[in-house]
mmCIF file of C-alpha atoms in Angstrom:
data_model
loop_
_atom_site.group_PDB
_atom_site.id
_atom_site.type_symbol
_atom_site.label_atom_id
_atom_site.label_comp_id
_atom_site.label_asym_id
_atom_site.label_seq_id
_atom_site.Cartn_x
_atom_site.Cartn_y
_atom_site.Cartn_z
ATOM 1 C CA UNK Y 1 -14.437 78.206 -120.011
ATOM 2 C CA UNK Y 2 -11.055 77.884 -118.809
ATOM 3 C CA UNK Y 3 -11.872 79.591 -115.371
ATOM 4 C CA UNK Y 4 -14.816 77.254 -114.882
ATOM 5 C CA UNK Y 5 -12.238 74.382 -115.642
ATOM 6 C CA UNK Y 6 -9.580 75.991 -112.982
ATOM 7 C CA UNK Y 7 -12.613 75.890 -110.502
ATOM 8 C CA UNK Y 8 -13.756 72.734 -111.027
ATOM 9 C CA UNK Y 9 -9.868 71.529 -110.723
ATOM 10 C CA UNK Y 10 -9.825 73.574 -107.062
ATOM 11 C CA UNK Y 11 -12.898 72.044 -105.797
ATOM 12 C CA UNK Y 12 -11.884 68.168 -106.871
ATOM 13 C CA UNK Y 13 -8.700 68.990 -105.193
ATOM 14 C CA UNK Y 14 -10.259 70.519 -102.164
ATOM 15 C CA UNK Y 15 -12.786 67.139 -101.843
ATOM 16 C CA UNK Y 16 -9.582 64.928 -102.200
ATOM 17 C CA UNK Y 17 -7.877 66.916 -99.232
ATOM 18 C CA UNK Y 18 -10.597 66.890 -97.298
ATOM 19 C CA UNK Y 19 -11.359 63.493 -97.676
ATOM 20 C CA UNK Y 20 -7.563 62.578 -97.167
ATOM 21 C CA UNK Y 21 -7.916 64.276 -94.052
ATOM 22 C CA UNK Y 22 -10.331 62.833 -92.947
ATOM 23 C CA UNK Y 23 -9.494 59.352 -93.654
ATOM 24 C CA UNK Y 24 -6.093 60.148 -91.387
ATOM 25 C CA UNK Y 25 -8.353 61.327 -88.656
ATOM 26 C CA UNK Y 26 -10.641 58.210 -88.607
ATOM 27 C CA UNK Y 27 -7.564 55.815 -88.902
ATOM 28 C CA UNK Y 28 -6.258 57.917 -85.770
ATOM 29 C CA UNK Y 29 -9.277 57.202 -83.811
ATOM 30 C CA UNK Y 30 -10.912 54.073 -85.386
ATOM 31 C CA UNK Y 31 -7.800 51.479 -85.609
ATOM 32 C CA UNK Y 32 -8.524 48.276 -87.146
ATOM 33 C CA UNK Y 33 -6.926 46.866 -83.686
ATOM 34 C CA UNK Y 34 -9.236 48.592 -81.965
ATOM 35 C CA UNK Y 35 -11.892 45.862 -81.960
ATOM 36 C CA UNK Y 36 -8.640 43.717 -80.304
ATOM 37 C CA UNK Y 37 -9.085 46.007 -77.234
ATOM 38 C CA UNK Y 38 -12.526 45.859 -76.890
ATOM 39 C CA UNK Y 39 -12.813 42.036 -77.630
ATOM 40 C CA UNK Y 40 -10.533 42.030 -73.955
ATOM 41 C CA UNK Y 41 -12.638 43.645 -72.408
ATOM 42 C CA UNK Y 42 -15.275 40.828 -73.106
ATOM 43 C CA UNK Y 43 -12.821 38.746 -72.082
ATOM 44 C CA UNK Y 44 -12.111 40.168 -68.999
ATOM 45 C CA UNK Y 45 -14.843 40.297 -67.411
ATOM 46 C CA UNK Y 46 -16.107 36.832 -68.141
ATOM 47 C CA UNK Y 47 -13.030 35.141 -67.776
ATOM 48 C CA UNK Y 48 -11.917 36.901 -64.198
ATOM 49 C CA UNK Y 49 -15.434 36.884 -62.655
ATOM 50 C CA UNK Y 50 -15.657 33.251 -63.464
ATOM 51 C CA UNK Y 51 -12.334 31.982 -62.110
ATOM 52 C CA UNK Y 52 -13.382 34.574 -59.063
ATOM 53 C CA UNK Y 53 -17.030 32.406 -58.713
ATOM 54 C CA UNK Y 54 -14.814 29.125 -58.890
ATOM 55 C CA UNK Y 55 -12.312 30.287 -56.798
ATOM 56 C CA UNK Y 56 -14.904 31.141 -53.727
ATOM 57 C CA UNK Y 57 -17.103 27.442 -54.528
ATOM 58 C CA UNK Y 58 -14.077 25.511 -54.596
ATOM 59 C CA UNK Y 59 -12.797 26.866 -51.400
ATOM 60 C CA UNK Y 60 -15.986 26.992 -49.460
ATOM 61 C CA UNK Y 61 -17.460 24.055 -51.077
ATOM 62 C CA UNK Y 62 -14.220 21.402 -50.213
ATOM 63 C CA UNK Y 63 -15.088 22.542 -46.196
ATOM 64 C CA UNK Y 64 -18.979 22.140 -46.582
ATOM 65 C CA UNK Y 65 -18.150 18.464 -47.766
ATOM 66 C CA UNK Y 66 -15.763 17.856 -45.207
ATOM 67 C CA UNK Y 67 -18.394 19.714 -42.434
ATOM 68 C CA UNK Y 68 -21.221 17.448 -43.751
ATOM 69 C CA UNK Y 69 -19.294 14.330 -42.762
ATOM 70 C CA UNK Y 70 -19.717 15.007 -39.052
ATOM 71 C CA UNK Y 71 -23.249 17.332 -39.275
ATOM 72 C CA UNK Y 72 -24.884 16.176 -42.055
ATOM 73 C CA UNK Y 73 -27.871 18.421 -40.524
ATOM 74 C CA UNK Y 74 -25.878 21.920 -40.983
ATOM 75 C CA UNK Y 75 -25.233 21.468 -45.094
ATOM 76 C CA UNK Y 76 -28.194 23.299 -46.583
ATOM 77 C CA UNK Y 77 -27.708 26.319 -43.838
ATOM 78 C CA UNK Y 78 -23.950 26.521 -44.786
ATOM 79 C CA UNK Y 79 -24.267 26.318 -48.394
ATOM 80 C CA UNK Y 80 -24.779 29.555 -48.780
ATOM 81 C CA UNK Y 81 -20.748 30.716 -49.746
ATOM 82 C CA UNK Y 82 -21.545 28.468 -52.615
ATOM 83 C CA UNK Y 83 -24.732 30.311 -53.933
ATOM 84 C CA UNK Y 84 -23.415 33.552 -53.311
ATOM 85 C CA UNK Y 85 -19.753 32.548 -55.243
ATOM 86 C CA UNK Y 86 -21.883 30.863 -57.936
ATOM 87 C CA UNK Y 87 -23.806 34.695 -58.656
ATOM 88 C CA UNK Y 88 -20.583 36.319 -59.099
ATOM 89 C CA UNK Y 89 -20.172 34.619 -62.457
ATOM 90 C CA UNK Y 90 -23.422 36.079 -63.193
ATOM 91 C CA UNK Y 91 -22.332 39.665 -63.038
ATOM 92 C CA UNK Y 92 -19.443 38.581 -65.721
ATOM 93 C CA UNK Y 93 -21.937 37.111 -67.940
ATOM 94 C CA UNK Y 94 -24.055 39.956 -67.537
ATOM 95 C CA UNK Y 95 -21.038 42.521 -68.518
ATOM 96 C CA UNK Y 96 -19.462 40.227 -71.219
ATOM 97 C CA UNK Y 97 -23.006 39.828 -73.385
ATOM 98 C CA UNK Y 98 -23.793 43.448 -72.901
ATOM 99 C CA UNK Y 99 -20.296 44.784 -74.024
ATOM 100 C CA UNK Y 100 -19.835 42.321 -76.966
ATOM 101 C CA UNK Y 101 -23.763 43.503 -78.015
ATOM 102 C CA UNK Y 102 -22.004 46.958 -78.347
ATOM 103 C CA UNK Y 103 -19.387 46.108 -80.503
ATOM 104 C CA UNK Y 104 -20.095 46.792 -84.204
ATOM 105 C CA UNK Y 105 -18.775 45.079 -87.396
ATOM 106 C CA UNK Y 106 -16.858 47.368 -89.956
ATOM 107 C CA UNK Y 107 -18.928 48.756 -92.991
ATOM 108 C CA UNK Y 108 -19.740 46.113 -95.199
ATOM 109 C CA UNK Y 109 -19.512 48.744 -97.999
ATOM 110 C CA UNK Y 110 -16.578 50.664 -97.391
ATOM 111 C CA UNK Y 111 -14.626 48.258 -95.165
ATOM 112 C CA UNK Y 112 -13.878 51.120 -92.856
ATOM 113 C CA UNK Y 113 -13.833 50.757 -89.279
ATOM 114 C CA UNK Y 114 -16.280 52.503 -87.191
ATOM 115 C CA UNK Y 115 -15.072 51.195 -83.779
ATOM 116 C CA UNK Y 116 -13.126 53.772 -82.377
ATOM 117 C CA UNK Y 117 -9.890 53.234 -79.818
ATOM 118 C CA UNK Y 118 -12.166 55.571 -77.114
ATOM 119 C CA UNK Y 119 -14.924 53.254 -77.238
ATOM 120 C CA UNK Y 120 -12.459 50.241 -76.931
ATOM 121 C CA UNK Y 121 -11.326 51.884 -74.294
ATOM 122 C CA UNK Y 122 -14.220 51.942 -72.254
ATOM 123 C CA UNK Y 123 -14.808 48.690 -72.866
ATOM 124 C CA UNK Y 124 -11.857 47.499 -71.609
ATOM 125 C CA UNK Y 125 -11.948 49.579 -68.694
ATOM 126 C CA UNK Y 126 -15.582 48.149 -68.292
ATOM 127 C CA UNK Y 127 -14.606 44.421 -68.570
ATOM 128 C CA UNK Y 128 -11.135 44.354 -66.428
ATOM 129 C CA UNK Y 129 -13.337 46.374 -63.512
ATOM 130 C CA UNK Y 130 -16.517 43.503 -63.256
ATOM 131 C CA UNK Y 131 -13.764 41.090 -63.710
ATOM 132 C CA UNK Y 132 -10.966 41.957 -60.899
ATOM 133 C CA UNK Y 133 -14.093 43.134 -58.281
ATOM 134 C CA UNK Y 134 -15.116 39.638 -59.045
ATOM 135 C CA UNK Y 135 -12.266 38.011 -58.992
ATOM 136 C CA UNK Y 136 -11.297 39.638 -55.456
ATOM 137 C CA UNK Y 137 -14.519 38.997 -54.309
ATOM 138 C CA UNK Y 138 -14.834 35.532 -54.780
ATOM 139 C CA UNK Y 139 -11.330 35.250 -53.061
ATOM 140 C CA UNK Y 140 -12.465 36.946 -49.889
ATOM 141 C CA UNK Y 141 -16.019 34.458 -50.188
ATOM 142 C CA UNK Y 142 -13.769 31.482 -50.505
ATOM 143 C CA UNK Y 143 -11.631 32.318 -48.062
ATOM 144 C CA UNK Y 144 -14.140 33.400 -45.391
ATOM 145 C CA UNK Y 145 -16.587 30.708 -46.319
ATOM 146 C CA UNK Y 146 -13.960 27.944 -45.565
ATOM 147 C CA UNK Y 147 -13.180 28.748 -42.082
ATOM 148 C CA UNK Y 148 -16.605 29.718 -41.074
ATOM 149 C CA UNK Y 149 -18.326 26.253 -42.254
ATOM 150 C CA UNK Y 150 -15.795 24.793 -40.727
ATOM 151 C CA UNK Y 151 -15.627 26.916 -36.985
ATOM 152 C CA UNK Y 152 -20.080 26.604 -37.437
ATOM 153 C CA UNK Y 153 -19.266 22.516 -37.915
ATOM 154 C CA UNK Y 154 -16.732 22.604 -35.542
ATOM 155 C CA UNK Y 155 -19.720 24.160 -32.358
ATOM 156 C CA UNK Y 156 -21.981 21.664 -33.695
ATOM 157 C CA UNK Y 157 -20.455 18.365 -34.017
ATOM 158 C CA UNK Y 158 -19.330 18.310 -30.444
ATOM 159 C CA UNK Y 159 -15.489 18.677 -31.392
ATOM 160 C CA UNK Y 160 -13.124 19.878 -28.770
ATOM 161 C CA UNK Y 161 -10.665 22.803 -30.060
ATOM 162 C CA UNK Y 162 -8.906 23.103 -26.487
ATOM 163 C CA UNK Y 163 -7.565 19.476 -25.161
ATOM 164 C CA UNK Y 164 -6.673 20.634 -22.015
ATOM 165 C CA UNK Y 165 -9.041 21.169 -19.259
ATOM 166 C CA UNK Y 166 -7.828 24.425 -18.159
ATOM 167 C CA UNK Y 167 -8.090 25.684 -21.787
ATOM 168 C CA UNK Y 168 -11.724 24.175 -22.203
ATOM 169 C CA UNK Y 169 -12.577 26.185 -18.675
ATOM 170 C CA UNK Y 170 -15.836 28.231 -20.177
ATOM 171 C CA UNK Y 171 -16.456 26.168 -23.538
ATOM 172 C CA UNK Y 172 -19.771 23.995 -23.108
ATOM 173 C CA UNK Y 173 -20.628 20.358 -25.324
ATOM 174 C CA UNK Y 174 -22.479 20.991 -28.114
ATOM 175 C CA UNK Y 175 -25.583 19.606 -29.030
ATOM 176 C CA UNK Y 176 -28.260 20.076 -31.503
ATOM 177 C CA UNK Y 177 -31.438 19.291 -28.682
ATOM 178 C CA UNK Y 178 -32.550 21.946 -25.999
ATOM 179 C CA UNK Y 179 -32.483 21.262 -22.766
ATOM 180 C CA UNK Y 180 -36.069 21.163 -20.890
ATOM 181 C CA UNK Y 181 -36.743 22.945 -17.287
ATOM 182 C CA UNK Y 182 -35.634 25.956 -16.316
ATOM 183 C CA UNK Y 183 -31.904 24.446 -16.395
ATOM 184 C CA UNK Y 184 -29.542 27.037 -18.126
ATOM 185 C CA UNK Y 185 -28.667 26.106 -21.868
ATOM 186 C CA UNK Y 186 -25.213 25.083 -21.785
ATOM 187 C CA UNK Y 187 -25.270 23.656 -25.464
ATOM 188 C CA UNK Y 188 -23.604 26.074 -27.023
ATOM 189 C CA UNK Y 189 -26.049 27.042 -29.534
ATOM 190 C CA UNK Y 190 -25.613 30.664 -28.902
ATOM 191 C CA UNK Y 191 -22.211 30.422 -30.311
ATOM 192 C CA UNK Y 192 -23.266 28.551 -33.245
ATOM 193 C CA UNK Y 193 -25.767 30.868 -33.935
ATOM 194 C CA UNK Y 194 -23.308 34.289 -33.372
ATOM 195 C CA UNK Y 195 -20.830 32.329 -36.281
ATOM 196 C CA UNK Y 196 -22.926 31.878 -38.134
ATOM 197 C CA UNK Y 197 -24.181 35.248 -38.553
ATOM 198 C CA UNK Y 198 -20.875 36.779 -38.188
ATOM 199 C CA UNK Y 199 -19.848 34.672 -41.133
ATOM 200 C CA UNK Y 200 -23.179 35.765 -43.630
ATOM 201 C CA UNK Y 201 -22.473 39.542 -42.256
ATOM 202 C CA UNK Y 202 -18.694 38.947 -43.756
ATOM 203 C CA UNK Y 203 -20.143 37.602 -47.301
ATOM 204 C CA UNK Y 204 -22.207 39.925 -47.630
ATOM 205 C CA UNK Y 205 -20.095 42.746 -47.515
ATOM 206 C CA UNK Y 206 -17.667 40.260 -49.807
ATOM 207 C CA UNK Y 207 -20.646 39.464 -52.021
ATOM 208 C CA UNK Y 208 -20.558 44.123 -52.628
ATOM 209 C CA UNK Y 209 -17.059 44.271 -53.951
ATOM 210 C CA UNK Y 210 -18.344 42.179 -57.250
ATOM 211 C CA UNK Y 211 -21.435 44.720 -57.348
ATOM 212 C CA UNK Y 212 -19.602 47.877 -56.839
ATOM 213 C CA UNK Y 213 -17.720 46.612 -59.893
ATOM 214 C CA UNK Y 214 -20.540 46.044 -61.959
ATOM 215 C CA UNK Y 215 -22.169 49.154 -60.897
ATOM 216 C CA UNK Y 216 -19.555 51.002 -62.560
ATOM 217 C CA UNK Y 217 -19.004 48.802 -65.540
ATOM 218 C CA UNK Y 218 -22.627 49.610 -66.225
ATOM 219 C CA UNK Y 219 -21.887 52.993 -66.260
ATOM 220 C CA UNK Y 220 -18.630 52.932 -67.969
ATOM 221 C CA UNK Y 221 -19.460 50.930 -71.008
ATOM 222 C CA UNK Y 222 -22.190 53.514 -72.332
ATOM 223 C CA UNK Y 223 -19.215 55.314 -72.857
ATOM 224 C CA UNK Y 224 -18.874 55.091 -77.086
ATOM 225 C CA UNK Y 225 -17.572 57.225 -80.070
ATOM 226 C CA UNK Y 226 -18.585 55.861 -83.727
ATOM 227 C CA UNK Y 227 -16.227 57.089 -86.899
ATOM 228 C CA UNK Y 228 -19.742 57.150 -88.103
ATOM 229 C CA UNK Y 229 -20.769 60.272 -86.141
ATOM 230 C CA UNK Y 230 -20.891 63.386 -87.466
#
């Protein structure tokens, strides 16, 4: 009898151990500040891809305004910075629902944290890369969309950019009509045209550095480790 009490003492303390050890293991890896890190990565990405999408529509959309003023006709062709600064703020969204749908709440039972520091981690890593492409990108949109609506307003609203005659030697008047006959177009609408497409060409290639980002948050925040897991 006393041996099976001497056993029974071993095993209890064995269980105790055990558990003690691994409680210290899951308060190593599952902080109750994890859920801190992974809340910024929500954060992040919504807060950074949005000021990135206002960023690129206030800059482009203060010289489509002032564009429209002189050529009202060329607004809904140049608006286009504006739509593709406004999606930007979609890939945020996008990131920011989808990582805050993959953070879980402690056990209701227990009151143990299951959200481990690697998974916080990854969502961090996930948020602050969506946000900063965004944010970049929307910079570079901004910036390019300013100047081009207002170089593509410039070649159609018949403004001069060279006073002098000697400096003007080569530049044609603009105008929106084509010339009839067989008279060579001098109006300049060539030049319009090669802005214009030169400036959707440099978007586009802006518009990729907020994808690339998402692209890889995607990736990234599938990257999880429960305290749960065996």
């Amino acid at each position: 009898q006393r041996q099976a009490i001497d056993s029974k003492y071993w095993i209890t303390a064995i269980e105790i151990m055990a558990f003690a050890d691994l409680e210290t293991t899951y308060g190593n890896l599952c902080p109750s500040w994890a859920l801190s890190v992974g809340y910024m990565g929500v954060a992040s990405a919504a807060v950074l891809s949005n000021w990135g999408s206002a960023w690129g529509t206030w800059k482009s959309g203060v010289s489509l305004v002032n564009t429209g003023i002189r050529h009202p006709s060329s607004v809904m062709k140049n608006v286009i910075p504006v739509v593709m600064a406004g999606v930007i703020g979609i890939y945020g969204l996008i990131i920011a629902v989808i990582l805050a749908e993959s953070i879980p709440k402690p056990n209701t039972d227990t009151r143990v944290n299951v959200y481990s520091i690697y998974t916080g981690m990854a969502h961090l890593c996930a948020g602050l890369c969506c946000g900063l492409s965004g944010l970049a990108a929307g910079g570079c949109i901004g910036i390019v969309g300013e100047y081009g609506v207002r170089c593509v307003g410039y070649r159609a609203s018949n403004i001069t950019l060279f006073p002098n005659k000697t400096e003007s030697t080569g530049y044609s008047s603009i105008s929106d009509q084509d010339h009839g006959g067989d008279s060579e177009d001098l109006s300049g609408s060539d030049d319009q045209n090669k802005l214009f497409v030169g400036m959707l060409i440099m978007l586009i290639f802006s518009e990729a550095l907020a994808l690339y980002g998402l692209i890889v948050a995607l990736i990234v925040s599938q990257h999880s480790f429960s305290c749960g897991e065996s």
